[in-house]
Amino acid sequence: MSFITRATPYFIQCNSHGSLPVYTNVRNGGTKYLVTIRNVQGQLNSLANDLKKSLFSHNSPEANRLKVQAIAQRHLVIMGGRWKNDVISWLTSKGFYICTIII
């Protein structure tokens, strides 16, 4: 199941559990914290630019540390802080919701 937001040129397919595919990855003994958005379809660079512009207010300390990188044509890696909940809230505000699975 996937959700399409008509105002954006990308959409994000939910994972098999019905959740938004936003994951964390901690590396280097806890000093490097990555947030990954998987299953992005459409224009991945548009999602990266939208995140850079509107996840945090302009010139805030978080916005200055934020780095977004597209990998593997369907995944986005966000570096610079522990922002998984911020990313999920941002996606929800843009119209992407947790999917419901009908069994």
mmCIF file of C-alpha atoms in Angstrom:
data_model
loop_
_atom_site.group_PDB
_atom_site.id
_atom_site.type_symbol
_atom_site.label_atom_id
_atom_site.label_comp_id
_atom_site.label_asym_id
_atom_site.label_seq_id
_atom_site.Cartn_x
_atom_site.Cartn_y
_atom_site.Cartn_z
ATOM 1 C CA MET A 1 0.000 0.000 0.000
ATOM 2 C CA SER A 2 1.350 3.453 -0.758
ATOM 3 C CA PHE A 3 0.268 7.010 -0.305
ATOM 4 C CA ILE A 4 0.591 9.643 -2.992
ATOM 5 C CA THR A 5 0.715 13.286 -2.091
ATOM 6 C CA ARG A 6 -0.434 15.148 -5.173
ATOM 7 C CA ALA A 7 1.421 18.340 -4.288
ATOM 8 C CA THR A 8 4.780 16.555 -4.375
ATOM 9 C CA PRO A 9 6.569 14.691 -7.191
ATOM 10 C CA TYR A 10 7.421 11.774 -4.883
ATOM 11 C CA PHE A 11 5.642 9.241 -2.721
ATOM 12 C CA ILE A 12 6.708 6.805 -0.054
ATOM 13 C CA GLN A 13 5.562 3.210 0.036
ATOM 14 C CA CYS A 14 4.852 1.837 3.509
ATOM 15 C CA ASN A 15 6.798 -1.123 4.848
ATOM 16 C CA SER A 16 5.316 -4.596 5.368
ATOM 17 C CA HIS A 17 4.183 -3.659 8.895
ATOM 18 C CA GLY A 18 2.198 -0.660 7.642
ATOM 19 C CA SER A 19 4.553 1.972 9.023
ATOM 20 C CA LEU A 20 6.402 4.774 7.318
ATOM 21 C CA PRO A 21 9.809 3.371 6.290
ATOM 22 C CA VAL A 22 11.935 5.682 8.452
ATOM 23 C CA TYR A 23 14.819 3.931 10.195
ATOM 24 C CA THR A 24 17.819 4.832 12.348
ATOM 25 C CA ASN A 25 21.361 3.571 12.042
ATOM 26 C CA VAL A 26 23.939 4.293 14.750
ATOM 27 C CA ARG A 27 27.602 3.898 13.756
ATOM 28 C CA ASN A 28 31.095 4.563 15.090
ATOM 29 C CA GLY A 29 30.292 3.564 18.658
ATOM 30 C CA GLY A 30 27.306 5.896 18.842
ATOM 31 C CA THR A 31 29.011 9.002 17.473
ATOM 32 C CA LYS A 32 27.388 8.919 14.016
ATOM 33 C CA TYR A 33 23.594 8.838 13.876
ATOM 34 C CA LEU A 34 21.832 8.356 10.534
ATOM 35 C CA VAL A 35 18.145 8.474 9.642
ATOM 36 C CA THR A 36 17.124 6.595 6.485
ATOM 37 C CA ILE A 37 13.909 6.968 4.489
ATOM 38 C CA ARG A 38 13.387 3.937 2.273
ATOM 39 C CA ASN A 39 10.997 3.088 -0.565
ATOM 40 C CA VAL A 40 10.863 6.594 -2.019
ATOM 41 C CA GLN A 41 9.372 6.594 -5.491
ATOM 42 C CA GLY A 42 9.409 9.497 -7.891
ATOM 43 C CA GLN A 43 11.830 12.396 -7.684
ATOM 44 C CA LEU A 44 14.151 11.578 -4.799
ATOM 45 C CA ASN A 45 16.062 14.849 -5.155
ATOM 46 C CA SER A 46 12.832 16.822 -4.686
ATOM 47 C CA LEU A 47 12.251 15.089 -1.358
ATOM 48 C CA ALA A 48 15.852 15.821 -0.338
ATOM 49 C CA ASN A 49 15.451 19.507 -1.222
ATOM 50 C CA ASP A 50 12.100 19.764 0.583
ATOM 51 C CA LEU A 51 13.632 18.248 3.718
ATOM 52 C CA LYS A 52 16.584 20.645 3.597
ATOM 53 C CA LYS A 53 14.299 23.652 3.182
ATOM 54 C CA SER A 54 11.514 22.917 5.631
ATOM 55 C CA LEU A 55 12.454 20.285 8.231
ATOM 56 C CA PHE A 56 13.948 22.976 10.479
ATOM 57 C CA SER A 57 13.657 26.751 10.454
ATOM 58 C CA HIS A 58 16.187 28.605 8.329
ATOM 59 C CA ASN A 59 19.569 29.305 10.005
ATOM 60 C CA SER A 60 18.730 27.229 13.085
ATOM 61 C CA PRO A 61 21.590 25.109 14.512
ATOM 62 C CA GLU A 62 19.794 21.967 13.315
ATOM 63 C CA ALA A 63 19.389 23.323 9.778
ATOM 64 C CA ASN A 64 23.089 24.140 9.638
ATOM 65 C CA ARG A 65 24.045 20.558 10.652
ATOM 66 C CA LEU A 66 21.482 18.847 8.394
ATOM 67 C CA LYS A 67 22.900 16.866 5.472
ATOM 68 C CA VAL A 68 20.689 14.859 3.124
ATOM 69 C CA GLN A 69 22.058 12.358 0.617
ATOM 70 C CA ALA A 70 20.230 10.225 -1.951
ATOM 71 C CA ILE A 71 21.475 6.646 -2.262
ATOM 72 C CA ALA A 72 20.492 3.586 -4.275
ATOM 73 C CA GLN A 73 17.828 5.487 -6.278
ATOM 74 C CA ARG A 74 15.136 4.821 -3.650
ATOM 75 C CA HIS A 75 16.651 5.716 -0.285
ATOM 76 C CA LEU A 76 17.484 8.968 1.451
ATOM 77 C CA VAL A 77 20.027 9.283 4.287
ATOM 78 C CA ILE A 78 19.763 12.201 6.708
ATOM 79 C CA MET A 79 22.876 13.017 8.736
ATOM 80 C CA GLY A 80 23.690 15.481 11.477
ATOM 81 C CA GLY A 81 21.468 14.581 14.413
ATOM 82 C CA ARG A 82 18.896 12.346 16.056
ATOM 83 C CA TRP A 83 15.951 13.439 13.962
ATOM 84 C CA LYS A 84 13.862 10.324 13.303
ATOM 85 C CA ASN A 85 10.793 11.667 15.134
ATOM 86 C CA ASP A 86 11.186 15.055 13.433
ATOM 87 C CA VAL A 87 11.301 13.364 10.019
ATOM 88 C CA ILE A 88 8.211 11.255 10.783
ATOM 89 C CA SER A 89 6.327 14.353 11.979
ATOM 90 C CA TRP A 90 7.393 16.245 8.868
ATOM 91 C CA LEU A 91 6.249 13.418 6.563
ATOM 92 C CA THR A 92 2.920 13.219 8.403
ATOM 93 C CA SER A 93 2.411 16.968 8.015
ATOM 94 C CA LYS A 94 3.032 16.574 4.266
ATOM 95 C CA GLY A 95 0.254 13.989 3.957
ATOM 96 C CA PHE A 96 2.102 10.700 4.396
ATOM 97 C CA TYR A 97 0.417 8.593 7.059
ATOM 98 C CA ILE A 98 0.963 5.253 8.697
ATOM 99 C CA CYS A 99 -0.722 2.669 6.504
ATOM 100 C CA THR A 100 -3.363 0.309 7.734
ATOM 101 C CA ILE A 101 -3.034 -3.335 6.821
ATOM 102 C CA ILE A 102 -6.221 -5.293 6.283
ATOM 103 C CA ILE A 103 -5.815 -8.979 7.032
#
